[in-house]
Amino acid sequence: MAHGSTRPTSRDVAQAAGVSQAAVSLVLGDKWRGRVSAPTAQRVREAAHELGYRPNLAARNLRLGRTRTVLLVVPALTTEFFAEVYTGAARVAAQHGFGVVLYPSPEGVGPARDPFASAQAALDGIIASSMAADALTAIRGDHLPLVMLDSDPEGSHGATTVNLDIADGIRQVTDHLLTLGHRRFLHLAADIPSWTFDVRARALATRLTATPGTDLRTVSAPISIDAARTATEAALTAPGPRPTALVCDDDKLAAGAYKAARRAGLRIPDDLSVTGLDDLGLATAIDPELTTVRLDAEAFGERGMRALLAVLEGQAPEKGDLPVNLVVRGSTAPPR
Amino acid sequence: MAHGSTRPTSRDVAQAAGVSQAAVSLVLGDKWRGRVSAPTAQRVREAAHELGYRPNLAARNLRLGRTRTVLLVVPALTTEFFAEVYTGAARVAAQHGFGVVLYPSPEGVGPARDPFASAQAALDGIIASSMAADALTAIRGDHLPLVMLDSDPEGSHGATTVNLDIADGIRQVTDHLLTLGHRRFLHLAADIPSWTFDVRARALATRLTATPGTDLRTVSAPISIDAARTATEAALTAPGPRPTALVCDDDKLAAGAYKAARRAGLRIPDDLSVTGLDDLGLATAIDPELTTVRLDAEAFGERGMRALLAVLEGQAPEKGDLPVNLVVRGSTAPPR
DNA sequence: GCTCTCAAGTGTTACGTATAACTACCTCGG
DNA sequence: CCGAGGTAGTTATACGTAACACTTGAGAGC
């Protein structure tokens, strides 16, 4: 609402066009065929444009009982991953006349603030990343249609789940490293309780226990370059035979590992092969470029939004995980 | 709204508590002192909690004529910079009972889609980055209170502007390089029409023309690592004396420059000093760590939100640009 | 000439909330 | 005993929209 004069309503438009408010609603709602004559409709449209009329969305939402607005709950936007998820979701949403409101759960841990209080919006549904699960207690109160991203299909209390095939990505990474001849593995795990990271650990362990003669150690750190560096440095300087392959839960952790390797005097990939997961811009910014698993974040967001739209229309969402694929770059090589 | 049963309204709560709907509104709106007895108020709160009542925001917004929601228009979220701006803005907003809806203008160029159609929200005001200026034509239609981030204070048609003191940042960078002994400069400029980048070019040129014996060339590229690499590589292999200092419009461009230098066989900082601007996480992920200008994106978002709140309350916003400061790391050294 | 149908509208209502205006009861000072 | 003032509520209304139910006039069909 402007400061000085109040903004025009459909009634003002009606008066300007010399028709009733109902006629304005019909015309602007594109439901006028057979109810209003073409010249009248044109007059209404002109009057609306003349006055700079914009429908009051609060009133429309109240009347219709739905908002065509969806909430996307993500962890803090510290990488571009969820920004791309948002882009994909918003694109599909726009095609269906929906809007997407982004709710990045506050950086710090602890139970998130009420997303509804923050994103003052009235909502039709929610898409939430499992990494922002602490926000979900507040969410589950309202039992809005809910789509969970990268979440345990079993433990999601009936919410629809949309997943990337992360396990397959880790299998591809592991096979790549095994084929190169690596046997001693270190897993740099993300120190965040989330199904999506459990999957990584499980897939890696499964593959390696099935391969005789291999060895796996694990170290974990919060997802930050500094924390990853510290944790990796400790692991690399620990007693015992040094691992030759370092599998990181994501690209950011890998970037931290690069710095640890450098400090420890190890060259990548000659002394240590490193892999990431995500394929962020960061992956090609560091030297050598990172061998990693490409996740199509936009497609992920699109799929999530399509699933939610399906739920809203009472249809069945698409099944199956989204494929991922290994991108081999310069950070992996046969062990010396 | 849930699928099966309809969700409870304040009238349902009233009935459950044995009071009128008005009393419920008073109690839950915390305006009951002296109007409703304490035991009754308690009963109402219990009934509301029991039923899982959530006020219908569409109805509230309609009634109040304001939404306590603000739109933040930013360029695509390809770095964490605007994510942090959002964080700061959202924090201040939450303290005042406001929500922030994020509208990243679509990646592609061209006039942006109508932000209102996308973010279905009814809005009280707008904060917009000058880098997303193409979205503004649609915005200026509704004359909502508007705060512009990093925008020309003169040419903003009366919108409030909130700026970082980028010019001072560039001055600090330039002085640092001059003190180290550099005389031949290359400016890697962002190929985006925006006041914030004009400021950089002007500040750099001003400082260098005031310093006899210096030389400045300029090359520009879109803000992407690959584009920056290509442009820089061309400039570094051009005929004539090679620049010894490369001033980049932001950190991402600097990361591209690193790759160009590597390809050209130049070592940083021995053969070429490089500076960035932003201090993204990227700045410390690359090797050597980047000398850059630290922009406090969260403070920027906070300041922007406070300015908008001031405008909404008819007060005068804070004046003065936000300070920035040089962070010297390993990418700058005296020329050989 | 009468009914029937159809086009082109209009009148009215409800969505759920916040609040202004009102009421009824009680207490207490004079 | 009366009114002033406070307490504890209630009733009624408006916000702007969408859509249902209704009206009116004109022409078609017989």
Coordinates of C-alpha atoms in Angstrom, one line a residue, chain B residues 29-294:
Chain B
G29 CA -3.0 -10.9 20.0
D30 CA -1.7 -10.2 23.5
K31 CA -4.1 -7.2 23.9
W32 CA -6.2 -8.8 26.7
R33 CA -4.9 -7.0 29.8
G34 CA -7.8 -5.3 31.4
R35 CA -10.2 -6.8 28.9
V36 CA -10.2 -10.4 29.7
S37 CA -9.5 -12.1 33.1
A38 CA -6.4 -14.1 33.5
P39 CA -8.1 -17.5 34.0
T40 CA -10.2 -16.9 30.8
A41 CA -7.1 -15.9 28.9
Q42 CA -5.4 -19.1 30.0
R43 CA -8.4 -21.2 28.9
V44 CA -8.3 -19.6 25.5
R45 CA -4.6 -20.3 25.1
E46 CA -5.1 -23.9 26.1
A47 CA -8.0 -24.4 23.7
A48 CA -5.9 -22.8 20.9
H49 CA -3.0 -25.1 21.7
E50 CA -5.3 -28.1 22.0
L51 CA -6.8 -27.6 18.6
G52 CA -3.5 -26.7 17.0
Y53 CA -4.8 -23.4 16.0
R54 CA -2.8 -21.2 13.6
P55 CA -4.1 -17.9 12.6
N56 CA -5.0 -17.6 8.9
L57 CA -2.5 -15.1 7.6
A58 CA -4.4 -14.2 4.5
A59 CA -7.3 -13.1 6.7
R60 CA -5.0 -11.2 9.1
N61 CA -3.2 -9.5 6.2
L62 CA -6.5 -8.5 4.7
R63 CA -7.8 -7.1 7.9
L64 CA -4.7 -5.2 8.8
G65 CA -3.9 -4.0 5.4
R66 CA -0.3 -4.9 5.8
T67 CA 1.6 -8.1 5.7
R68 CA 4.8 -7.5 7.6
T69 CA 6.5 -9.1 4.7
V70 CA 9.2 -7.6 2.6
L71 CA 10.7 -8.7 -0.7
L72 CA 14.4 -9.0 -1.2
V73 CA 15.4 -8.8 -4.9
V74 CA 18.8 -10.1 -5.6
P75 CA 20.8 -11.4 -8.6
A76 CA 21.1 -15.1 -8.9
L77 CA 22.5 -16.7 -5.8
T78 CA 25.7 -18.0 -7.4
T79 CA 27.8 -16.9 -4.5
E80 CA 27.1 -16.8 -0.8
F81 CA 27.2 -13.0 -0.8
F82 CA 23.5 -12.4 -1.2
A83 CA 22.7 -15.4 0.9
E84 CA 24.4 -13.6 3.7
V85 CA 22.7 -10.4 2.9
Y86 CA 19.4 -12.3 3.2
T87 CA 20.5 -13.7 6.6
G88 CA 21.2 -10.3 8.0
A89 CA 18.0 -8.8 6.6
A90 CA 15.9 -11.7 7.9
R91 CA 17.4 -11.5 11.3
V92 CA 16.5 -7.8 11.7
A93 CA 13.2 -8.4 10.1
A94 CA 12.4 -11.2 12.6
Q95 CA 13.2 -9.0 15.5
H96 CA 10.5 -6.7 14.3
G97 CA 8.0 -9.3 13.4
F98 CA 8.6 -9.2 9.7
G99 CA 9.3 -11.9 7.2
V100 CA 11.6 -11.7 4.2
V101 CA 10.8 -13.3 0.9
L102 CA 13.7 -13.8 -1.4
Y103 CA 13.4 -13.1 -5.1
P104 CA 16.5 -14.1 -7.1
S105 CA 16.0 -12.6 -10.5
P106 CA 16.2 -15.4 -13.1
E107 CA 19.6 -16.2 -14.3
G108 CA 19.2 -15.2 -17.9
V109 CA 19.3 -11.6 -18.9
G110 CA 16.3 -9.7 -20.2
P111 CA 13.6 -8.0 -18.2
A112 CA 12.8 -10.2 -15.2
R113 CA 9.5 -11.8 -14.7
D114 CA 7.1 -10.1 -12.4
P115 CA 8.5 -10.7 -9.0
F116 CA 5.0 -10.3 -7.5
A117 CA 3.6 -13.1 -9.6
S118 CA 6.4 -15.4 -8.5
A119 CA 6.5 -14.6 -4.9
Q120 CA 2.7 -14.6 -4.5
A121 CA 3.2 -12.6 -1.4
A122 CA 1.5 -9.3 -0.6
L123 CA 4.2 -7.0 0.4
D124 CA 4.9 -4.0 2.6
G125 CA 8.2 -3.0 1.0
I126 CA 11.1 -4.0 -1.1
I127 CA 14.9 -4.2 -0.8
A128 CA 16.6 -4.6 -4.2
S129 CA 20.2 -5.0 -5.3
S130 CA 21.2 -2.7 -8.1
M131 CA 22.6 -5.8 -9.8
A132 CA 19.0 -7.0 -10.2
A133 CA 17.9 -3.7 -11.6
D134 CA 16.1 -5.2 -14.6
A135 CA 13.5 -6.5 -12.2
L136 CA 12.8 -2.9 -11.1
T137 CA 10.6 -1.8 -14.0
A138 CA 8.0 -4.3 -12.8
I139 CA 8.5 -3.2 -9.3
R140 CA 8.3 0.6 -9.7
G141 CA 4.7 0.1 -10.9
D142 CA 3.5 -0.4 -7.4
H143 CA 5.1 2.4 -5.6
L144 CA 6.0 0.5 -2.5
P145 CA 8.6 1.7 -0.1
L146 CA 11.9 0.8 -1.8
V147 CA 15.5 0.5 -0.5
M148 CA 18.2 0.0 -3.1
L149 CA 21.4 -1.8 -2.2
D150 CA 24.7 -0.6 -3.8
S151 CA 23.0 1.9 -6.1
D152 CA 23.7 5.4 -7.2
P153 CA 22.4 7.7 -4.5
E154 CA 21.8 10.3 -7.2
G155 CA 19.9 8.2 -9.7
S156 CA 17.6 6.3 -7.5
H157 CA 14.5 8.3 -8.0
G158 CA 14.0 9.0 -4.4
A159 CA 14.4 5.4 -3.3
T160 CA 16.5 5.1 -0.1
T161 CA 20.0 3.8 -0.9
V162 CA 22.2 1.7 1.3
N163 CA 25.8 1.3 0.2
L164 CA 29.0 -0.4 1.1
D165 CA 32.0 1.9 0.8
I166 CA 33.4 0.0 -2.2
A167 CA 35.3 3.0 -3.4
D168 CA 37.3 3.0 -0.2
G169 CA 37.9 -0.7 -0.5
I170 CA 39.4 -0.2 -4.0
R171 CA 41.5 2.7 -2.6
Q172 CA 42.8 0.4 0.1
V173 CA 43.7 -2.3 -2.5
T174 CA 45.4 0.2 -4.7
D175 CA 47.4 1.7 -2.0
H176 CA 48.5 -1.7 -0.8
L177 CA 49.7 -2.6 -4.3
L178 CA 51.3 0.8 -4.8
T179 CA 53.1 0.5 -1.5
L180 CA 54.4 -2.9 -2.5
G181 CA 55.9 -1.2 -5.5
H182 CA 53.5 -2.2 -8.3
R183 CA 53.2 0.2 -11.2
R184 CA 51.6 -1.8 -14.1
F185 CA 48.0 -2.6 -13.2
L186 CA 45.4 -4.7 -14.9
H187 CA 41.8 -4.3 -13.9
L188 CA 39.6 -7.4 -14.4
A189 CA 36.1 -5.8 -14.4
A190 CA 32.7 -7.5 -14.1
D191 CA 30.8 -7.3 -17.4
I192 CA 27.6 -6.3 -15.7
P193 CA 26.0 -2.9 -16.0
S194 CA 25.7 -1.8 -12.4
W195 CA 26.7 1.2 -10.4
T196 CA 28.6 -0.9 -7.9
F197 CA 31.0 -1.9 -10.7
D198 CA 31.3 1.5 -12.1
V199 CA 32.4 2.7 -8.7
R200 CA 35.3 0.2 -8.7
A201 CA 36.5 1.3 -12.1
R202 CA 36.3 4.9 -11.2
A203 CA 38.0 4.5 -7.8
L204 CA 40.9 2.6 -9.4
A205 CA 41.3 5.0 -12.3
T206 CA 41.2 8.0 -10.0
R207 CA 43.9 6.7 -7.7
L208 CA 46.2 5.7 -10.5
T209 CA 45.9 8.8 -12.6
A210 CA 46.9 10.7 -9.4
T211 CA 50.0 8.6 -9.2
P212 CA 52.6 9.4 -11.8
G213 CA 54.4 6.5 -13.5
T214 CA 51.6 4.1 -13.3
D215 CA 49.8 2.3 -16.0
L216 CA 46.3 0.8 -16.1
R217 CA 44.7 -1.6 -18.6
T218 CA 41.2 -3.0 -18.3
V219 CA 39.6 -6.3 -19.4
S220 CA 36.1 -7.4 -18.6
A221 CA 34.2 -10.6 -18.2
P222 CA 31.0 -11.9 -16.9
I223 CA 31.2 -13.1 -13.3
S224 CA 32.1 -16.7 -13.9
I225 CA 35.4 -18.5 -13.3
D226 CA 35.6 -19.8 -16.9
A227 CA 34.9 -16.4 -18.5
A228 CA 37.4 -14.7 -16.2
R229 CA 40.1 -17.3 -17.0
T230 CA 39.6 -16.8 -20.7
A231 CA 39.6 -13.0 -20.6
T232 CA 42.6 -12.8 -18.3
E233 CA 44.6 -15.3 -20.3
A234 CA 44.2 -13.1 -23.4
A235 CA 45.2 -10.0 -21.5
L236 CA 48.3 -11.7 -19.9
T237 CA 49.6 -13.0 -23.2
A238 CA 49.0 -9.7 -25.0
P239 CA 52.0 -7.9 -26.4
G240 CA 53.7 -5.1 -24.4
P241 CA 55.0 -5.1 -20.8
R242 CA 53.1 -7.5 -18.6
P243 CA 51.1 -6.1 -15.7
T244 CA 52.4 -7.1 -12.3
A245 CA 49.2 -6.4 -10.3
L246 CA 45.7 -7.7 -11.2
V247 CA 42.8 -6.0 -9.5
C248 CA 39.6 -8.0 -9.8
D249 CA 36.1 -6.8 -9.3
D250 CA 35.3 -9.7 -7.1
D251 CA 36.7 -13.0 -5.7
K252 CA 35.1 -15.2 -8.3
L253 CA 36.8 -13.3 -11.1
A254 CA 40.1 -13.6 -9.1
A255 CA 39.6 -17.4 -9.0
G256 CA 39.4 -17.4 -12.8
A257 CA 42.5 -15.2 -12.9
Y258 CA 44.4 -17.8 -10.9
K259 CA 43.7 -20.4 -13.5
A260 CA 44.7 -18.1 -16.3
A261 CA 48.0 -17.3 -14.5
R262 CA 48.7 -21.0 -14.0
R263 CA 48.1 -21.7 -17.7
A264 CA 50.4 -18.8 -18.6
G265 CA 53.0 -20.2 -16.4
L266 CA 52.9 -17.3 -14.0
R267 CA 53.2 -17.9 -10.3
I268 CA 51.1 -16.0 -7.8
P269 CA 52.3 -13.8 -6.1
D270 CA 55.8 -13.9 -7.4
D271 CA 55.0 -13.1 -11.0
L272 CA 51.6 -11.6 -10.5
S273 CA 49.8 -10.1 -7.5
V274 CA 46.1 -10.7 -7.5
T275 CA 43.4 -9.1 -5.4
G276 CA 39.7 -9.8 -5.1
L277 CA 36.7 -8.2 -3.5
D278 CA 34.0 -9.8 -1.3
D279 CA 36.0 -12.2 0.8
L280 CA 33.9 -15.2 0.0
G281 CA 34.7 -18.7 1.3
L282 CA 36.3 -19.2 -2.1
A283 CA 39.0 -16.6 -1.2
T284 CA 40.6 -19.0 1.3
A285 CA 39.9 -22.2 -0.6
I286 CA 42.2 -21.3 -3.4
D287 CA 46.0 -21.4 -3.2
P288 CA 47.6 -19.0 -2.4
E289 CA 44.8 -17.5 -0.2
L290 CA 43.5 -14.3 -1.8
T291 CA 44.2 -10.8 -0.7
T292 CA 40.8 -9.2 -0.9
V293 CA 38.4 -6.7 0.5
R294 CA 36.1 -8.0 3.2

